[in-house]
CSV table of C-alpha atoms and ligand atoms in Angstrom, one decimal:
chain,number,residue,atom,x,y,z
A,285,UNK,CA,-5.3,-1.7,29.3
A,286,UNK,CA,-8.3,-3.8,28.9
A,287,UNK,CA,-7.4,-7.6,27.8
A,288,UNK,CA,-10.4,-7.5,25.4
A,289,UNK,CA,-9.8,-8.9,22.1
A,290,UNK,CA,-9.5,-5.8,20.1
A,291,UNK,CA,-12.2,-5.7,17.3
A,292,UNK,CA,-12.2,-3.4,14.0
A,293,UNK,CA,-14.9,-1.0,16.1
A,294,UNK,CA,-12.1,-0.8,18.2
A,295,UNK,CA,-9.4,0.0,15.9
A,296,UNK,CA,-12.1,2.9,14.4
A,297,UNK,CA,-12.5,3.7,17.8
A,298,UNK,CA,-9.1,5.0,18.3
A,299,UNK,CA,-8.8,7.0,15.2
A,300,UNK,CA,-12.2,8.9,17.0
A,301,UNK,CA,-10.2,9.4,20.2
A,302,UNK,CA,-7.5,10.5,18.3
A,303,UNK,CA,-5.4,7.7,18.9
A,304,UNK,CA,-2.4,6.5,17.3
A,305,UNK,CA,-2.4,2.9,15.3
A,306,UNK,CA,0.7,0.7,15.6
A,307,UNK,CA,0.6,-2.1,13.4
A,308,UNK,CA,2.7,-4.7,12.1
A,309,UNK,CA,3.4,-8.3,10.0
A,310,UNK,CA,3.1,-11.2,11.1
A,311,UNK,CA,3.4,-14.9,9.2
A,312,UNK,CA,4.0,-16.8,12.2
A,313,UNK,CA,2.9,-18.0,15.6
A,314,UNK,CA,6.0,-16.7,17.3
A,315,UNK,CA,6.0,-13.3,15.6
A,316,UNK,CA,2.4,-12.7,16.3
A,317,UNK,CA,3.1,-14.1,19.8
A,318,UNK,CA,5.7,-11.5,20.1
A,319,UNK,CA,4.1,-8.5,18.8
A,320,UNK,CA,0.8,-9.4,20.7
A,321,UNK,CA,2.9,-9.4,24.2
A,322,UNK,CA,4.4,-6.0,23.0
A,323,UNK,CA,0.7,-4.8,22.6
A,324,UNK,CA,0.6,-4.1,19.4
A,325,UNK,CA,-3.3,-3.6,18.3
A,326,UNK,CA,-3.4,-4.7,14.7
A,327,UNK,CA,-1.4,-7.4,12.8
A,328,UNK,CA,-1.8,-8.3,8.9
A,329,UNK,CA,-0.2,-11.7,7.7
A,330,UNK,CA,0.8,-9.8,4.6
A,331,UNK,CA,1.5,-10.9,1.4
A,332,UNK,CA,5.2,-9.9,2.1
A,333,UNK,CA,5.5,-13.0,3.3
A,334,UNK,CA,6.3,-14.1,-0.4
A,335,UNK,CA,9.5,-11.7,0.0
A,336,UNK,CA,10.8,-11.8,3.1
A,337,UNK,CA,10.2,-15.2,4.3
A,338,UNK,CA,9.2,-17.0,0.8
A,339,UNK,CA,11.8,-15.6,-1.0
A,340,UNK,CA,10.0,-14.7,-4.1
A,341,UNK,CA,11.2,-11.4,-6.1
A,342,UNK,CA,7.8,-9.8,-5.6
A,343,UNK,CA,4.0,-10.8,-3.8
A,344,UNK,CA,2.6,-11.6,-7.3
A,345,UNK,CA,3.8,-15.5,-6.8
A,346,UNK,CA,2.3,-16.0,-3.7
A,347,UNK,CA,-1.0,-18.8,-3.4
A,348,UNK,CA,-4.2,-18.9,-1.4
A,349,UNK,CA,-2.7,-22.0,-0.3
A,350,UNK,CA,0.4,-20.3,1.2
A,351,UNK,CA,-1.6,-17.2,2.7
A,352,UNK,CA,-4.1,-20.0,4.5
A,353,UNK,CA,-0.9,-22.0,5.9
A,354,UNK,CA,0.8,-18.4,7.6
A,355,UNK,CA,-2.7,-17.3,8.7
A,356,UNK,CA,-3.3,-20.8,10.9
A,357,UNK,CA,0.2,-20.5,12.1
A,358,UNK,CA,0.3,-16.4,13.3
A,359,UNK,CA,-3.4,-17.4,14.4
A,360,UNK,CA,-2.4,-20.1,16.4
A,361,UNK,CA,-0.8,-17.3,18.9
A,362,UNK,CA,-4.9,-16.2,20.0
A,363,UNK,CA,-3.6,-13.2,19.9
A,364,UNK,CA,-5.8,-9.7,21.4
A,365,UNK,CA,-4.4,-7.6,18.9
A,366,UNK,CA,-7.0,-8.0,15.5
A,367,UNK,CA,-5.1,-10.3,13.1
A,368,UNK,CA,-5.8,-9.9,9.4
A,369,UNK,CA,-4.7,-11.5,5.7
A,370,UNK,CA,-3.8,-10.2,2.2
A,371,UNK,CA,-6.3,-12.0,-0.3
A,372,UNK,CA,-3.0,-12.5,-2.5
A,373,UNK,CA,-2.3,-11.3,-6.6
A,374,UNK,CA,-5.5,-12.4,-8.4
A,375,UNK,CA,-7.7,-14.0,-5.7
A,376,UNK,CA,-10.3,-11.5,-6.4
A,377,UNK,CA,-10.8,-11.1,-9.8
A,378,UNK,CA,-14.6,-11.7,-9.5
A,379,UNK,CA,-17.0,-11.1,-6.7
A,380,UNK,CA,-17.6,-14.6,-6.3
A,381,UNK,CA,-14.0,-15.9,-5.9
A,382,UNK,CA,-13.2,-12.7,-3.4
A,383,UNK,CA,-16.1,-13.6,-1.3
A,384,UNK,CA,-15.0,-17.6,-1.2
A,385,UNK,CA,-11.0,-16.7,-0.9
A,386,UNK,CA,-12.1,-14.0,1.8
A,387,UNK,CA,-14.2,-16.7,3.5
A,388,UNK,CA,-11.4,-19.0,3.5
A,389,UNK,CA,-8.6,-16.9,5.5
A,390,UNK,CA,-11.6,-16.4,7.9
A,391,UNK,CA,-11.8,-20.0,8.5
A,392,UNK,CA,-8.1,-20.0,8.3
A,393,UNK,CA,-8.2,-17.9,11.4
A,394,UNK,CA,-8.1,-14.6,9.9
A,395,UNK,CA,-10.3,-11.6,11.5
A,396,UNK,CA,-10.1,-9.4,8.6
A,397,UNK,CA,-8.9,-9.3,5.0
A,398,UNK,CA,-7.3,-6.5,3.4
A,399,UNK,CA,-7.3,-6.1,-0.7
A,400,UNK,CA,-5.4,-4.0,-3.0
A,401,UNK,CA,-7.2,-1.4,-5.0
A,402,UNK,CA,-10.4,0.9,-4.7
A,403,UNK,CA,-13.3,1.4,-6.7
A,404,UNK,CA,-12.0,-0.7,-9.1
A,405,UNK,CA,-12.4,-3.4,-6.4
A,406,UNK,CA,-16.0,-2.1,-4.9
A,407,UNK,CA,-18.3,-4.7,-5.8
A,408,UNK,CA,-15.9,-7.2,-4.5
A,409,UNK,CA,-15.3,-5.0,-1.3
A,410,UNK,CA,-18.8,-4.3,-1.0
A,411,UNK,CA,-19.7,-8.5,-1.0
A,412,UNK,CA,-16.7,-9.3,1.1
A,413,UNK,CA,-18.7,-6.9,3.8
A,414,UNK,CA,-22.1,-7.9,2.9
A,415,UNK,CA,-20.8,-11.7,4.3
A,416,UNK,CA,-19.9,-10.3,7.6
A,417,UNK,CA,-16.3,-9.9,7.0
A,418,UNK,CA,-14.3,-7.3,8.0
A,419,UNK,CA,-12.2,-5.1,5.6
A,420,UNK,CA,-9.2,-3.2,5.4
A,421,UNK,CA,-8.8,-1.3,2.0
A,422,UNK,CA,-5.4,-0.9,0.6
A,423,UNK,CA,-4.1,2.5,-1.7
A,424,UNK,CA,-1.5,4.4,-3.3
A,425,UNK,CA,1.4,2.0,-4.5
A,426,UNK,CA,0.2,-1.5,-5.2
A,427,UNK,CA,2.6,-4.4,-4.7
A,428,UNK,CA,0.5,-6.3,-6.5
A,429,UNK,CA,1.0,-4.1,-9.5
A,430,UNK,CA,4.0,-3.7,-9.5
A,431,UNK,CA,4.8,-5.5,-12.6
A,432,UNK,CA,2.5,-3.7,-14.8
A,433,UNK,CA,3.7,-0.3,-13.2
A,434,UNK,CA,7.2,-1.3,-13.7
A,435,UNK,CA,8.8,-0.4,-10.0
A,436,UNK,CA,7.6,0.5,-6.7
A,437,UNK,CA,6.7,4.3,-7.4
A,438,UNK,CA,5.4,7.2,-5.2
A,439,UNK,CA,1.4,8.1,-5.5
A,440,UNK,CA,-0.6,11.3,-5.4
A,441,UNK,CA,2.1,13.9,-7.0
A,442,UNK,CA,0.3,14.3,-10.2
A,443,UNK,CA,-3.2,16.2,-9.3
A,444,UNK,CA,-5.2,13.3,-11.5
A,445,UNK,CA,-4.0,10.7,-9.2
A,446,UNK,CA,-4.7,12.7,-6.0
A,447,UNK,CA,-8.0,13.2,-6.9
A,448,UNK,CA,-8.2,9.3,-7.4
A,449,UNK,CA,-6.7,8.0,-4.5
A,450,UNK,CA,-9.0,10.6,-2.3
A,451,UNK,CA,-12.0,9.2,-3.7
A,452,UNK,CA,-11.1,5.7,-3.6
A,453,UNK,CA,-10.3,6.6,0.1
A,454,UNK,CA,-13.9,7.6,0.2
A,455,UNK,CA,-15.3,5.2,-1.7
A,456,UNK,CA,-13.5,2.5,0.7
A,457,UNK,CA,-14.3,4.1,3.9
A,458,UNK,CA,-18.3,4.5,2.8
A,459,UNK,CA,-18.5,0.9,2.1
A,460,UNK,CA,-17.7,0.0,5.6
A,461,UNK,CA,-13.9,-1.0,5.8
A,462,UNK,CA,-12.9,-0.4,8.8
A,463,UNK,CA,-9.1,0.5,7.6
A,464,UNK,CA,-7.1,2.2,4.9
A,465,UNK,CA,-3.7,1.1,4.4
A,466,UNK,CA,-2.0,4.5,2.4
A,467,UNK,CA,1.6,3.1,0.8
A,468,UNK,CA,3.9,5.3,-0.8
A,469,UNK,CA,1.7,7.9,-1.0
A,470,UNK,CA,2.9,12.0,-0.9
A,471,UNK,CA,2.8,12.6,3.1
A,472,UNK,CA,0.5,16.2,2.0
A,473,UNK,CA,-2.0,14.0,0.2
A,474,UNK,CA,-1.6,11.1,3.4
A,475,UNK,CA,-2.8,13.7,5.4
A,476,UNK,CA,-5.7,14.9,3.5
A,477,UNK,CA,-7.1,11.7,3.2
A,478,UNK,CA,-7.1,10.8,6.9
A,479,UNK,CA,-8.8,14.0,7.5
A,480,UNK,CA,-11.7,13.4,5.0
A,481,UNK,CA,-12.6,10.2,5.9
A,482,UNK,CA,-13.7,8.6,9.5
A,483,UNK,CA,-12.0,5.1,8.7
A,484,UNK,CA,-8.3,5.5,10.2
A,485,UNK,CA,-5.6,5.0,7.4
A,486,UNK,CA,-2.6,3.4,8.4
A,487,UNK,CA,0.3,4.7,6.6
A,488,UNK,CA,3.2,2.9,5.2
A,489,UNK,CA,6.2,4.9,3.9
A,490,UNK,CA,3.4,8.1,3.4
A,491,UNK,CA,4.3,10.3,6.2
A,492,UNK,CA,3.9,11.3,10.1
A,493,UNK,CA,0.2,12.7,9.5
A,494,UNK,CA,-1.7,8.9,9.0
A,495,UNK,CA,-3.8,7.8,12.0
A,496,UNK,CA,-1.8,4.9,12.1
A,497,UNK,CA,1.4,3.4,10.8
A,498,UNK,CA,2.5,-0.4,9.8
A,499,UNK,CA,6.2,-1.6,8.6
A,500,UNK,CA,6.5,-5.0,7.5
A,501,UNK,CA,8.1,-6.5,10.8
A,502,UNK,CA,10.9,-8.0,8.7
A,503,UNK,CA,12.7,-4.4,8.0
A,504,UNK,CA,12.0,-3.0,11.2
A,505,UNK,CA,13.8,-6.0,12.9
A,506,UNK,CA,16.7,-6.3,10.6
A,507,UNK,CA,15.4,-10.1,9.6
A,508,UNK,CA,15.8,-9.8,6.0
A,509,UNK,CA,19.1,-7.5,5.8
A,510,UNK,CA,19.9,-7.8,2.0
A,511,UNK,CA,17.3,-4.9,1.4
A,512,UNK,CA,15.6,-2.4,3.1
A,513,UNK,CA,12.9,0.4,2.3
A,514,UNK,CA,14.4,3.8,2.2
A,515,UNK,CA,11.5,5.0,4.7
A,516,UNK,CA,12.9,2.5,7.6
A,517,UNK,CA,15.5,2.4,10.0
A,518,UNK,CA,15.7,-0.8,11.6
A,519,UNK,CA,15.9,-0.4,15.9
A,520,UNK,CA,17.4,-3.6,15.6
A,521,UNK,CA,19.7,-5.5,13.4
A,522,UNK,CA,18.6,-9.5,13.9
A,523,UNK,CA,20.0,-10.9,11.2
A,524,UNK,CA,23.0,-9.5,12.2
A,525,UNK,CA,22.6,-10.7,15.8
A,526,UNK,CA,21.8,-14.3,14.4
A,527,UNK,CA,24.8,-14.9,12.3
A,528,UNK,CA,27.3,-13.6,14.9
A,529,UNK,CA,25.6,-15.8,17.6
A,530,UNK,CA,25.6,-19.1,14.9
A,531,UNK,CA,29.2,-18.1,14.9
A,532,UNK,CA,30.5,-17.9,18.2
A,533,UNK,CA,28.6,-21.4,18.4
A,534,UNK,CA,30.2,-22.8,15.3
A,535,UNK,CA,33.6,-21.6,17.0
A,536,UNK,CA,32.8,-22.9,20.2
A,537,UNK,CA,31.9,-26.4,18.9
A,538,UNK,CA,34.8,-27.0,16.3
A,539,UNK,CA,37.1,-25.9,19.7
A,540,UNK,CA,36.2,-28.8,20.9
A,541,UNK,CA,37.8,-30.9,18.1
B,676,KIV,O1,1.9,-7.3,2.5
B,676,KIV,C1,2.1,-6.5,3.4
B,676,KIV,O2,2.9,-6.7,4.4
B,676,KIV,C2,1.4,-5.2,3.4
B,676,KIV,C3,1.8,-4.2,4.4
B,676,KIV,C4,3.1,-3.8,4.3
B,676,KIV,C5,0.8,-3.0,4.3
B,676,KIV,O3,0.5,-5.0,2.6
């Protein structure tokens, strides 16, 4: 394997050699350490990181100020893989404040930002590219909707919103991002979508057919026990592993009494 950086060419690249995408979170220097050493191409500090690290009940609390501080830290690894940010809940209201928030997780250490939305987002998409920085779009259930839509619900069973998320798909992937993120979306209409469009999409609870797939590292692992997606098994339980080994040392010291 080369020890090139990997670039979003490459990460396109792969979806044209037909390639699978591993990707995963990362809101720190030693996770992205970690993940980099296990080769995995693409890491996002995602907004997550208000749930399973900030403790917030959902990513609509989470700051430009907070996103900036997890980006410096998971950037500080220099890691190959392409390490990206979530612009967080309402930093891209306007094309202007998406293009200076965007700018700032650049200079944060970010090599590409991801947003929530299609082409209700365009214009701010299409200037986020047009200043040279890459994008990864983001469709189907929207986190940062989710109090307005009341739960974290399926996309794409009712035709109308098939029909939507394939041309947002479009609409994304013709603007230049470089990456679709597909969550909770039917695995029929997953699959559709990464056949009509050149950009891969990487899918998240939507089903084996995406070009690529990314967990949040957090349920994979085990780290954040107290809940779990349905669409994850954890190969590992750490939080599990952590409190029995904080106990053996808890016993061992007060033995010593
Ligand atoms: O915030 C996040 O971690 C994400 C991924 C799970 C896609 O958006």
């Amino acid at each position: 394997m080369s020890s090139d950086k990997i670039t979003p060419a490459a990460i396109l690249a792969m979806k044209a050699r037909g390639e699978k995408i591993a990707a995963l979170t990362a809101y720190d220097f030693p996770m992205a350490r970690l993940l980099d050493e296990a080769g995995v191409p693409l890491l996002l500090v995602g907004d997550s990181v208000g749930m399973v690290v900030l403790g917030y009940p959902d990513t609509t609390h989470v700051t430009m100020a907070e996103m900036e501080h997890h980006v410096r830290a998971a950037a500080r690894a220099k890691t190959r893989a392409l390490l990206g940010a979530d612009l967080p809940y309402r930093s891209y209201e306007t094309v202007a404040e998406a293009v200076a928030n965007a700018q700032r997780l650049i200079a944060a250490g970010a090599g590409y930002v991801k947003a929530e939305g299609g082409r209700e987002i365009l214009p701010q998409v299409q200037a986020i590219l047009a200043a040279g920085i890459p994008f990864c779009g983001h469709l189907g259930m929207l986190p940062q909707h989710v109090l307005e839509e009341g739960g974290y619900k399926i996309k794409g069973r009712q035709e109308a919103e098939h029909q939507k998320l394939l041309d947002d798909a479009r609409a994304l992937a013709d603007a230049g991002a470089f990456a679709v993120v597909l969550e909770l979306v039917t695995p029929p209409v997953a699959k559709e979508i990464s056949q009509a469009i050149t950009a891969p999409t990487i899918g998240i609870g939507s089903g084996p057919d995406c070009d690529g797939q990314i967990l949040v590292t957090h349920d994979l692992t085990g780290m954040f026990p107290w809940f779990t997606p349905r669409f994850v098994k954890p190969t590992v339980h750490c939080g599990a592993k952590i409190k029995a080994a904080v106990q053996d040392w808890k016993s061992s010291v007060e033995a010593k009494n």
